[in-house]
Amino acid sequence: MNEFLKITNSKLAAIQDSGRYGFEHHGISVNGAVDQFAYLAGNLLAGNEFSQPVIEVTAFDFSMKSSVDIPVCITGAPADVSIDDKPVKMWENAILPADKVLSIKKIRQGLKVYIAVGGELDVPSIYGSSSLDVVANFGKKLFSGEIIRLKNINSIDEFTKNPPSVKGIPQYGSPWNIRICDGPESEVFTENFDYFYNSSYKVSTDSNHIGIRLKGPRLSGYSPTEVLSKGVSIGAVEVIPTGQLIILHRGRSVTAGYPVIGVVASVDLGLIGQARPNDDVHFTRISVDEATELYKNQFEQFSYLQNQL
Amino acid sequence: MTKSISKTMELVDCGDSGILVEFSKDFSKTAWQKAHYVANLINESNVKGILGAIPTYCSVYIHYNCIQINNKQIKDFVKRSIQEFDSTRCFHKSPQRFRIPVVFGGEYGEDLENVGLQLSMSAEQVIDLFCSKHYQIVCIGSPVGVPLLDAPPFNKKIKRLETPRTKVPNGSIGLGGTQANIYTLDSPGGWQLIGKTPVQLINLEDSPPAPYKAGDYLEFFPIKEGEYEKYKGQSVDELKVETE
């Protein structure tokens, strides 16, 4: 049918999903929603059976309308959310009535807000994903005036009768305490561990979903400073030759050649991606087993949404 | 036999979502073959929870979802599969060969002179030497289908740029350290650019996007600026050399 969303105000927003998997050995980066917990929670709360593409709004105010009544759920960093000028709670399902304005303002304590709809956004997919890849030029940034077609809208009755719920909503905001596991070259840095884990860093302004650059104490006295290019983790904390740290995020190149002091635990990957420029970050070292447990506790509730992975 | 294989293989956790399997710290043909052997097995087997395997020079990185599979299961799988390692099953039985036309120097390869200075050679000598080798594709890199090639026959490492370019044009031939590559899209990069090919390497309508694979060969031959348009828009597939 002819059902659609109309973007009425957008400065920095895009369609995102779980990411582009299965093509990393062809050089294609994963990308996808930076905060996967918020992304998946939005899908769950909007009543979807599979994780669907969502709208990821970054930093700036955003508004849209729907041509039809539709279930929605807003998740991610705290913001002032309203429908038809009435405040709406985040992390809870809501109905966006036809022709009323959904507005997101004053995004704070983080950068990314997610709008999941109960139903499907009819958006193109390339290499198995609709996510934005700004380097390969895949996916779609959203601008004011844009129309997104809708498909298979979920029943609103069902949705209001049995509202789903989500557990383990993280605490957003600076200072960000990020848990780290050892990585492939952690041995190179054993002498630097105390220094690294006891220091406080700030997020640099030239950070994005590809890499988060940190300002703060530099590491020195380790070797080697470059290694042969190898496949690298999303969340890898690279130490570049100046001793500066870069956390690789979901848009990272699949291979890299700098030594890695540690890897952000999957449970905290979305949080470090949410950190705003000049926010404070410190790190805690945990084991792979602990990280796995933490991730399971928070993400197992979404397993049914991800069965296609 | 099996023992010596496991002795030279290191399986390292990279947090809770990755395992790096390293067959050597330095490049060796056997380590390279093993990395690709394991990666192919994994990428073809569709094990639930394994998100991908990225093979490079002498290691393979395995990306997984720890809710669906654990690191021990993956390590066991790798240890078992490497026992069956067969160097003839890593790459195509008969590798493909492609001949790539390149306009060297000038606006097509802004760093050619600089590379010559680094190697104490004239631009012509750099071109001749660079084109004298048949390069093997070691692995494929980002952003899409970038062929990373084995070492050009220079006697020195090529320094990378101190300040990487924010946009290197599609088709540029780059040198960095002991490696060479071809940029397949306009993308940022810090390698020294010696030339540019008019040939389109990848096609985003194809899956996978590049027709070449690790183990295939690329040769380069110089063309004049005036010939650039003649080759422009040709796909690399059209430049495949039929092997007897």
Coordinates of C-alpha atoms in Angstrom, one line a residue:
Chain A
M1 CA 0.0 0.0 0.0
N2 CA 1.0 3.6 -0.1
E3 CA 2.2 4.0 3.5
F4 CA 5.2 6.1 4.3
L5 CA 7.3 8.1 6.7
K6 CA 8.2 11.7 5.8
I7 CA 11.3 13.2 7.3
T8 CA 10.5 16.8 8.3
N9 CA 13.8 17.8 9.9
S10 CA 17.1 16.0 9.7
K11 CA 20.7 17.1 9.8
L12 CA 22.6 13.9 10.6
A13 CA 20.6 10.7 10.4
A14 CA 20.8 7.5 8.5
I15 CA 19.2 4.1 8.0
Q16 CA 21.1 1.4 10.1
D17 CA 20.7 -2.3 11.0
S18 CA 22.8 -5.1 12.5
G19 CA 25.5 -4.5 9.9
R20 CA 27.1 -6.1 6.8
Y21 CA 28.3 -9.5 7.7
G22 CA 29.8 -12.2 5.5
F23 CA 31.9 -9.9 3.3
E24 CA 34.8 -8.9 5.6
H25 CA 37.1 -11.2 3.6
H26 CA 36.2 -9.1 0.6
G27 CA 37.3 -6.0 2.5
I28 CA 33.8 -4.8 3.3
S29 CA 33.4 -3.3 6.7
V30 CA 30.6 -4.3 9.1
N31 CA 29.2 -0.9 10.0
G32 CA 25.5 -0.9 11.3
A33 CA 23.9 0.8 14.3
V34 CA 26.7 2.1 16.5
D35 CA 24.8 1.2 19.7
Q36 CA 23.5 -2.3 19.0
F37 CA 21.8 -2.6 22.4
A38 CA 19.6 0.4 21.7
Y39 CA 19.1 -0.8 18.1
L40 CA 18.0 -4.3 19.1
A41 CA 15.9 -3.0 22.1
G42 CA 14.1 -0.7 19.8
N43 CA 13.2 -3.6 17.5
L44 CA 12.1 -5.7 20.4
L45 CA 10.0 -3.0 21.9
A46 CA 8.4 -2.1 18.6
G47 CA 7.2 -5.7 18.4
N48 CA 9.3 -6.9 15.5
E49 CA 10.0 -10.6 14.9
F50 CA 13.3 -10.0 13.2
S51 CA 15.6 -7.1 13.6
Q52 CA 14.6 -4.5 11.0
P53 CA 16.5 -1.4 9.8
V54 CA 15.9 1.7 12.0
I55 CA 16.6 5.4 11.8
E56 CA 19.8 6.4 13.7
V57 CA 19.7 10.1 14.6
T58 CA 23.1 11.6 15.5
A59 CA 23.5 14.6 17.8
F60 CA 21.1 17.0 16.1
D61 CA 17.4 17.5 16.4
F62 CA 15.2 15.4 14.2
S63 CA 11.5 15.1 13.3
M64 CA 9.3 13.0 11.1
K65 CA 5.6 12.1 10.4
S66 CA 3.9 8.9 9.3
S67 CA 1.0 8.6 6.8
V68 CA -0.5 5.9 9.0
D69 CA -0.8 5.0 12.7
I70 CA 2.3 3.0 13.5
P71 CA 4.0 1.5 16.6
V72 CA 7.3 3.2 17.3
C73 CA 10.0 3.0 20.0
I74 CA 12.7 5.5 20.7
T75 CA 16.0 4.2 22.3
G76 CA 19.6 5.3 22.8
A77 CA 21.1 8.4 24.4
P78 CA 18.7 10.5 26.5
A79 CA 16.7 13.2 24.5
D80 CA 13.5 15.1 24.7
V81 CA 11.1 13.0 22.6
S82 CA 7.5 14.1 21.9
I83 CA 4.6 13.2 19.7
D84 CA 2.3 16.0 18.7
D85 CA 4.1 18.1 21.4
K86 CA 3.3 15.6 24.2
P87 CA 6.4 14.1 25.9
V88 CA 7.0 10.4 25.1
K89 CA 9.2 8.1 27.2
M90 CA 12.2 6.5 25.7
W91 CA 12.6 2.7 25.9
E92 CA 8.8 2.2 25.9
N93 CA 6.5 1.5 23.0
A94 CA 4.3 4.3 21.7
I95 CA 1.9 4.9 18.8
L96 CA 2.8 7.5 16.3
P97 CA -0.7 8.5 14.9
A98 CA -1.0 9.4 11.2
D99 CA 0.2 13.0 10.4
K100 CA 1.4 13.8 13.9
V101 CA 5.0 14.9 14.4
L102 CA 7.5 12.8 16.2
S103 CA 10.2 15.1 17.4
I104 CA 13.6 14.4 19.0
K105 CA 15.4 17.3 20.6
K106 CA 18.4 17.9 22.8
I107 CA 20.2 14.7 22.5
R108 CA 22.6 14.5 25.5
Q109 CA 24.8 12.1 27.5
G110 CA 25.5 10.3 24.2
L111 CA 25.3 10.9 20.4
K112 CA 22.8 8.4 18.9
V113 CA 19.1 8.0 19.2
Y114 CA 17.2 5.2 17.4
I115 CA 13.7 5.2 16.0
A116 CA 12.4 1.7 15.5
V117 CA 9.0 1.2 13.8
G118 CA 6.8 -1.8 14.2
G119 CA 7.0 -3.0 10.7
E120 CA 9.5 -2.6 7.9
L121 CA 11.2 0.3 6.3
D122 CA 11.2 -0.4 2.5
V123 CA 14.9 0.5 2.0
P124 CA 17.5 -1.0 -0.4
S125 CA 19.9 -3.5 0.9
I126 CA 23.4 -4.1 -0.5
Y127 CA 25.6 -7.1 0.5
G128 CA 23.0 -8.1 3.0
S129 CA 22.5 -4.8 4.8
S130 CA 20.9 -1.4 4.6
S131 CA 23.5 0.2 6.8
L132 CA 25.5 3.3 5.9
D133 CA 29.1 2.8 4.8
V134 CA 30.4 6.3 4.0
V135 CA 33.6 5.0 2.5
A136 CA 32.1 2.5 0.1
N137 CA 29.1 4.7 -0.3
F138 CA 26.5 2.1 0.6
G139 CA 23.2 3.0 2.4
K140 CA 21.4 6.1 2.9
K141 CA 21.7 9.4 4.8
L142 CA 18.4 11.0 5.6
F143 CA 17.7 14.5 4.7
S144 CA 14.7 16.8 5.4
G145 CA 11.8 16.2 3.0
E146 CA 12.7 12.6 2.3
I147 CA 10.1 9.8 2.1
I148 CA 10.6 6.3 3.3
R149 CA 8.0 3.7 2.3
L150 CA 6.6 1.3 4.9
K151 CA 5.7 -2.4 4.6
N152 CA 4.1 -5.0 6.8
I153 CA 3.1 -2.6 9.7
N154 CA 2.5 -4.5 12.9
S155 CA -0.9 -4.7 14.5
I156 CA -1.4 -1.9 16.9
D157 CA -4.0 -3.8 19.0
E158 CA -1.6 -6.7 19.6
F159 CA 1.1 -4.2 20.4
T160 CA -0.8 -2.3 23.1
K161 CA -2.3 -5.5 24.6
N162 CA 1.0 -7.2 25.2
P163 CA 3.7 -4.6 25.4
P164 CA 7.2 -6.2 25.3
S165 CA 9.8 -5.1 27.8
V166 CA 13.6 -4.9 27.8
K167 CA 16.1 -5.4 30.6
G168 CA 19.5 -4.0 31.3
I169 CA 19.2 -0.5 29.8
P170 CA 22.7 0.9 30.2
Q171 CA 23.7 4.1 32.0
Y172 CA 24.6 6.7 29.4
G173 CA 26.9 9.7 29.9
S174 CA 30.4 10.8 30.8
P175 CA 32.5 9.5 32.5
W176 CA 32.3 6.3 30.4
N177 CA 33.7 3.3 32.2
I178 CA 34.7 0.9 29.4
R179 CA 35.7 -2.7 30.0
I180 CA 38.5 -4.1 28.0
C181 CA 39.8 -7.6 27.3
D182 CA 43.3 -8.4 26.3
G183 CA 44.0 -8.4 22.6
P184 CA 46.5 -10.0 20.2
E185 CA 49.4 -7.8 21.1
S186 CA 48.6 -7.2 24.8
E187 CA 51.9 -8.9 25.8
V188 CA 53.8 -6.0 24.1
F189 CA 52.2 -3.6 26.5
T190 CA 52.3 -5.4 29.9
E191 CA 54.7 -2.7 31.2
N192 CA 52.1 -0.1 30.1
F193 CA 49.0 -1.7 31.7
D194 CA 49.1 0.1 35.0
Y195 CA 49.5 3.4 33.3
F196 CA 46.8 2.7 30.7
Y197 CA 44.2 1.4 33.2
N198 CA 44.8 4.2 35.7
S199 CA 44.7 7.0 33.3
S200 CA 41.7 9.1 32.2
Y201 CA 41.2 9.9 28.5
K202 CA 39.0 12.3 26.6
V203 CA 37.3 11.7 23.3
S204 CA 38.8 13.7 20.5
T205 CA 36.7 15.8 18.2
D206 CA 37.9 13.8 15.1
S207 CA 36.1 10.7 16.2
N208 CA 33.4 8.8 14.4
H209 CA 31.9 5.3 13.8
I210 CA 35.2 4.2 12.1
G211 CA 37.6 5.2 14.9
I212 CA 37.3 7.0 18.3
R213 CA 40.5 8.9 18.9
L214 CA 41.5 9.5 22.5
K215 CA 43.3 12.5 24.0
G216 CA 45.4 11.8 27.1
P217 CA 48.5 10.1 28.3
R218 CA 50.4 8.5 25.4
L219 CA 52.0 5.1 25.7
S220 CA 55.7 4.7 25.2
G221 CA 58.6 2.2 25.6
Y222 CA 56.9 -0.7 23.8
S223 CA 57.9 -2.4 20.6
P224 CA 57.1 -3.2 17.9
T225 CA 55.2 -0.1 16.8
E226 CA 54.0 -1.7 13.6
V227 CA 53.0 -5.2 12.8
L228 CA 52.2 -7.0 9.6
S229 CA 48.6 -6.2 8.5
K230 CA 46.1 -8.6 10.0
G231 CA 42.3 -8.8 10.5
V232 CA 41.3 -6.6 13.4
S233 CA 38.5 -6.5 15.9
I234 CA 35.7 -4.0 16.1
G235 CA 36.6 -2.4 19.5
A236 CA 40.4 -2.9 19.1
V237 CA 42.3 -0.3 21.0
E238 CA 45.2 0.5 18.6
V239 CA 48.3 2.3 19.6
I240 CA 49.6 4.4 16.8
P241 CA 53.4 5.3 16.6
T242 CA 52.9 8.6 18.4
G243 CA 51.6 6.5 21.4
Q244 CA 48.1 7.9 20.9
L245 CA 45.1 5.5 21.2
I246 CA 42.4 4.9 18.6
I247 CA 39.4 2.6 19.3
L248 CA 38.3 1.0 16.1
H249 CA 34.5 0.9 15.7
R250 CA 32.0 -0.7 13.4
G251 CA 33.1 1.1 10.3
R252 CA 36.7 0.0 10.7
S253 CA 38.9 -1.3 7.8
V254 CA 39.0 -5.0 8.1
T255 CA 42.8 -5.1 8.4
A256 CA 45.2 -3.0 10.4
G257 CA 48.9 -2.9 11.2
Y258 CA 49.3 -1.2 14.5
P259 CA 49.6 -3.1 17.8
V260 CA 46.4 -3.5 19.8
I261 CA 46.6 -3.1 23.6
G262 CA 43.2 -4.5 24.2
V263 CA 39.7 -5.0 22.8
V264 CA 36.5 -3.3 24.1
A265 CA 34.2 -5.9 25.6
S266 CA 31.2 -6.4 23.3
V267 CA 28.8 -5.3 26.1
D268 CA 30.4 -1.8 26.1
L269 CA 31.0 -1.4 22.4
G270 CA 27.8 0.6 22.0
L271 CA 28.6 2.9 24.9
I272 CA 32.0 3.9 23.6
G273 CA 30.4 4.6 20.3
Q274 CA 27.9 6.9 22.1
A275 CA 30.7 9.0 23.8
R276 CA 30.6 12.6 22.8
P277 CA 33.7 14.7 21.9
N278 CA 35.5 15.8 25.2
D279 CA 33.7 13.2 27.3
D280 CA 35.9 11.4 29.8
V281 CA 36.7 7.7 29.4
H282 CA 38.5 5.2 31.6
F283 CA 39.1 1.6 31.2
T284 CA 38.8 -1.6 33.3
R285 CA 40.5 -4.8 32.4
I286 CA 38.4 -7.9 32.5
S287 CA 38.8 -11.5 31.2
V288 CA 37.2 -12.9 28.1
D289 CA 35.0 -15.2 30.2
E290 CA 33.7 -12.2 32.2
A291 CA 33.1 -10.2 29.0
T292 CA 31.2 -13.2 27.5
E293 CA 29.0 -13.5 30.6
L294 CA 28.2 -9.8 30.6
Y295 CA 27.3 -9.8 27.0
K296 CA 25.1 -12.8 27.3
N297 CA 23.3 -11.3 30.3
Q298 CA 22.5 -8.2 28.3
F299 CA 22.0 -9.4 24.8
E300 CA 20.6 -12.9 25.0
Q301 CA 17.1 -11.4 25.2
F302 CA 17.6 -10.3 21.6
S303 CA 18.7 -13.7 20.2
Y304 CA 15.3 -14.4 18.5
L305 CA 15.7 -11.1 16.6
Q306 CA 19.1 -12.1 15.3
N307 CA 18.5 -15.6 14.1
Q308 CA 19.3 -14.6 10.5
L309 CA 22.9 -13.9 11.6
Chain B
M1 CA 53.8 -33.6 11.3
T2 CA 50.7 -32.6 13.2
K3 CA 52.8 -31.6 16.2
S4 CA 55.1 -29.2 14.3
I5 CA 52.0 -27.6 12.8
S6 CA 50.4 -26.9 16.1
K7 CA 53.7 -25.7 17.5
T8 CA 53.9 -23.0 14.9
M9 CA 50.2 -22.0 15.3
E10 CA 49.1 -19.5 17.9
L11 CA 45.5 -19.0 18.8
V12 CA 44.9 -15.7 20.6
D13 CA 41.7 -14.3 21.9
C14 CA 40.9 -10.8 20.8
G15 CA 38.3 -9.9 23.4
D16 CA 35.0 -11.8 23.4
S17 CA 34.3 -11.6 19.7
G18 CA 37.5 -12.5 17.9
I19 CA 40.3 -15.0 17.6
L20 CA 43.5 -14.4 15.8
V21 CA 45.2 -17.5 14.4
E22 CA 48.8 -16.7 13.7
F23 CA 51.0 -19.1 11.7
S24 CA 54.1 -17.0 11.8
K25 CA 55.1 -13.5 12.8
D26 CA 56.9 -12.8 9.5
F27 CA 55.6 -13.5 6.0
S28 CA 56.1 -17.1 4.8
K29 CA 54.4 -18.8 2.0
T30 CA 53.3 -21.7 4.1
A31 CA 51.9 -19.5 6.9
W32 CA 50.0 -17.5 4.2
Q33 CA 48.6 -20.7 2.6
K34 CA 47.5 -22.0 6.0
A35 CA 45.8 -18.7 6.9
H36 CA 43.8 -18.8 3.6
Y37 CA 43.1 -22.6 4.0
V38 CA 41.5 -22.0 7.4
A39 CA 39.6 -18.9 6.3
N40 CA 38.2 -20.7 3.2
L41 CA 37.0 -23.6 5.3
I42 CA 35.3 -21.3 7.7
N43 CA 33.8 -18.9 5.2
E44 CA 32.4 -21.8 3.2
S45 CA 31.0 -23.8 6.1
N46 CA 28.4 -21.4 7.5
V47 CA 28.9 -22.4 11.2
K48 CA 26.2 -20.6 13.3
G49 CA 27.8 -17.8 15.3
I50 CA 30.9 -17.4 13.1
L51 CA 30.5 -14.0 11.5
G52 CA 33.5 -14.1 9.2
A53 CA 37.1 -15.0 8.7
I54 CA 39.6 -12.5 7.4
P55 CA 42.9 -14.0 6.1
T56 CA 45.9 -11.8 5.5
Y57 CA 49.7 -12.4 5.3
C58 CA 50.2 -15.1 7.9
S59 CA 47.2 -15.0 10.1
V60 CA 43.5 -15.3 10.0
Y61 CA 41.1 -13.3 12.2
I62 CA 37.9 -15.1 13.1
H63 CA 35.0 -12.9 14.1
Y64 CA 32.2 -14.5 16.1
N65 CA 29.1 -13.9 18.3
C66 CA 29.8 -15.3 21.8
I67 CA 26.1 -16.0 22.4
Q68 CA 26.0 -18.5 19.6
I69 CA 29.4 -20.1 19.8
N70 CA 32.4 -20.0 22.2
N71 CA 36.0 -19.4 21.7
K72 CA 36.9 -23.0 22.7
Q73 CA 34.6 -24.5 20.0
I74 CA 36.3 -22.3 17.4
K75 CA 39.8 -23.1 18.5
D76 CA 39.0 -26.8 18.4
F77 CA 37.6 -26.4 14.9
V78 CA 40.8 -24.7 13.7
K79 CA 43.1 -27.2 15.4
R80 CA 41.2 -30.1 13.8
S81 CA 41.0 -28.5 10.3
I82 CA 44.7 -27.5 10.2
Q83 CA 45.6 -31.2 10.6
E84 CA 44.1 -31.8 7.1
F85 CA 46.1 -28.8 5.7
D86 CA 46.6 -29.3 2.0
S87 CA 48.7 -26.6 0.3
T88 CA 47.0 -27.3 -3.0
R89 CA 43.6 -26.5 -1.7
C90 CA 44.2 -22.9 -0.6
F91 CA 43.8 -21.1 -3.9
H92 CA 42.6 -21.7 -7.4
K93 CA 44.2 -24.7 -9.0
S94 CA 45.1 -22.5 -11.9
P95 CA 45.3 -19.0 -10.7
Q96 CA 43.8 -16.2 -12.8
R97 CA 46.1 -13.6 -14.3
F98 CA 45.1 -10.0 -15.1
R99 CA 47.1 -7.4 -17.1
I100 CA 46.5 -3.9 -15.8
P101 CA 47.3 -0.8 -17.9
V102 CA 48.7 2.1 -15.9
V103 CA 49.5 5.7 -16.6
F104 CA 52.5 6.5 -14.4
G105 CA 53.5 9.8 -12.9
G106 CA 52.2 13.3 -13.3
E107 CA 48.7 13.9 -12.1
Y108 CA 48.1 10.1 -12.3
G109 CA 50.8 9.2 -9.8
E110 CA 51.8 12.3 -7.9
D111 CA 54.4 10.5 -5.7
L112 CA 56.4 8.8 -8.5
E113 CA 59.2 11.4 -8.3
N114 CA 59.3 11.1 -4.5
V115 CA 59.5 7.3 -4.7
G116 CA 62.3 7.6 -7.2
L117 CA 64.2 9.9 -4.8
Q118 CA 63.7 7.4 -2.0
L119 CA 65.1 4.6 -4.1
S120 CA 67.8 6.8 -5.8
M121 CA 66.3 5.9 -9.2
S122 CA 64.8 7.8 -12.1
A123 CA 61.1 7.7 -12.6
E124 CA 61.6 5.5 -15.7
Q125 CA 63.6 3.0 -13.7
V126 CA 60.9 2.8 -11.0
I127 CA 58.3 2.1 -13.7
D128 CA 60.4 -0.5 -15.4
L129 CA 61.2 -2.3 -12.2
F130 CA 57.7 -2.1 -10.9
C131 CA 56.3 -3.5 -14.1
S132 CA 58.9 -6.3 -14.3
K133 CA 57.2 -8.5 -11.6
H134 CA 54.1 -10.6 -11.7
Y135 CA 52.4 -9.8 -8.4
Q136 CA 50.5 -12.3 -6.4
I137 CA 47.4 -11.1 -4.6
V138 CA 48.1 -11.8 -0.9
C139 CA 44.7 -10.8 0.4
I140 CA 41.8 -8.5 -0.1
G141 CA 41.4 -5.3 2.0
S142 CA 39.0 -2.4 2.7
P143 CA 37.0 -0.5 1.8
V144 CA 35.9 -3.0 -0.9
G145 CA 37.9 -5.6 -2.9
V146 CA 41.3 -3.9 -2.5
P147 CA 44.0 -6.3 -3.8
L148 CA 47.0 -6.2 -1.4
L149 CA 50.0 -7.4 -3.5
D150 CA 53.3 -9.0 -2.5
A151 CA 56.5 -7.0 -2.5
P152 CA 57.6 -5.0 -5.5
P153 CA 61.3 -5.8 -6.4
F154 CA 62.7 -2.6 -4.8
N155 CA 65.6 -2.9 -2.4
K156 CA 64.2 -0.5 0.2
K157 CA 60.9 0.0 2.0
I158 CA 58.8 2.8 0.7
K159 CA 57.9 5.3 3.4
R160 CA 54.2 6.0 3.9
L161 CA 53.0 9.6 3.7
E162 CA 53.3 11.5 7.0
T163 CA 49.8 13.0 6.4
P164 CA 47.5 10.6 4.7
R165 CA 45.3 11.9 1.9
T166 CA 41.7 12.3 2.7
K167 CA 40.8 11.2 -0.9
V168 CA 42.9 9.0 -3.1
P169 CA 41.2 8.6 -6.5
N170 CA 39.8 5.2 -7.6
G171 CA 42.4 3.2 -9.7
S172 CA 45.5 4.7 -8.0
I173 CA 48.4 2.4 -7.6
G174 CA 49.9 2.8 -4.1
L175 CA 53.2 1.7 -2.5
G176 CA 53.8 1.4 1.2
G177 CA 56.5 -0.4 3.1
T178 CA 57.1 -3.6 1.1
Q179 CA 53.5 -3.7 -0.2
A180 CA 51.6 -2.5 -3.2
N181 CA 47.8 -2.1 -3.7
I182 CA 45.2 -0.6 -6.0
Y183 CA 42.6 1.7 -4.7
T184 CA 39.2 0.4 -5.8
L185 CA 37.1 3.5 -4.7
D186 CA 37.8 7.1 -4.0
S187 CA 38.9 6.6 -0.4
P188 CA 41.4 8.0 2.2
G189 CA 44.9 6.5 2.1
G190 CA 48.5 7.1 3.2
W191 CA 50.5 5.1 0.5
Q192 CA 52.7 6.7 -2.2
L193 CA 50.9 7.0 -5.5
I194 CA 52.9 6.1 -8.6
G195 CA 50.2 5.8 -11.2
K196 CA 46.6 5.2 -12.0
T197 CA 44.7 2.6 -14.0
P198 CA 41.6 3.5 -16.1
V199 CA 40.3 -0.1 -15.5
Q200 CA 37.3 -0.6 -13.1
L201 CA 38.4 -3.2 -10.6
I202 CA 35.3 -3.9 -8.7
N203 CA 31.6 -4.0 -9.6
L204 CA 29.2 -3.4 -6.7
E205 CA 26.5 -5.2 -8.5
D206 CA 28.5 -8.4 -8.3
S207 CA 28.9 -10.6 -5.3
P208 CA 31.7 -10.8 -4.4
P209 CA 32.5 -7.4 -5.8
A210 CA 35.9 -8.3 -7.3
P211 CA 36.6 -11.1 -9.8
Y212 CA 40.1 -11.8 -8.5
K213 CA 41.0 -13.6 -5.3
A214 CA 44.0 -14.1 -3.1
G215 CA 46.5 -16.3 -5.0
D216 CA 45.7 -14.7 -8.4
Y217 CA 48.3 -12.7 -10.3
L218 CA 48.3 -9.1 -11.5
E219 CA 50.8 -7.6 -14.0
F220 CA 51.1 -4.0 -14.8
F221 CA 52.1 -2.3 -18.1
P222 CA 52.6 1.4 -18.8
I223 CA 50.3 3.2 -21.2
K224 CA 50.4 6.8 -22.5
E225 CA 48.1 9.4 -21.1
G226 CA 46.4 9.5 -24.5
E227 CA 45.4 5.9 -24.1
Y228 CA 43.7 6.3 -20.8
E229 CA 40.3 7.0 -22.4
K230 CA 40.6 3.9 -24.5
Y231 CA 40.7 1.6 -21.4
K232 CA 38.4 3.7 -19.3
G233 CA 35.3 1.8 -18.0
Q234 CA 36.7 -1.6 -19.0
S235 CA 36.3 -4.2 -16.3
V236 CA 39.3 -6.0 -15.0
D237 CA 37.6 -9.2 -16.2
E238 CA 38.1 -8.1 -19.8
L239 CA 41.9 -7.9 -19.1
K240 CA 42.1 -11.5 -17.9
V241 CA 45.0 -13.4 -19.6
E242 CA 43.9 -16.8 -20.8
T243 CA 46.4 -19.3 -19.4
E244 CA 47.2 -22.3 -21.5

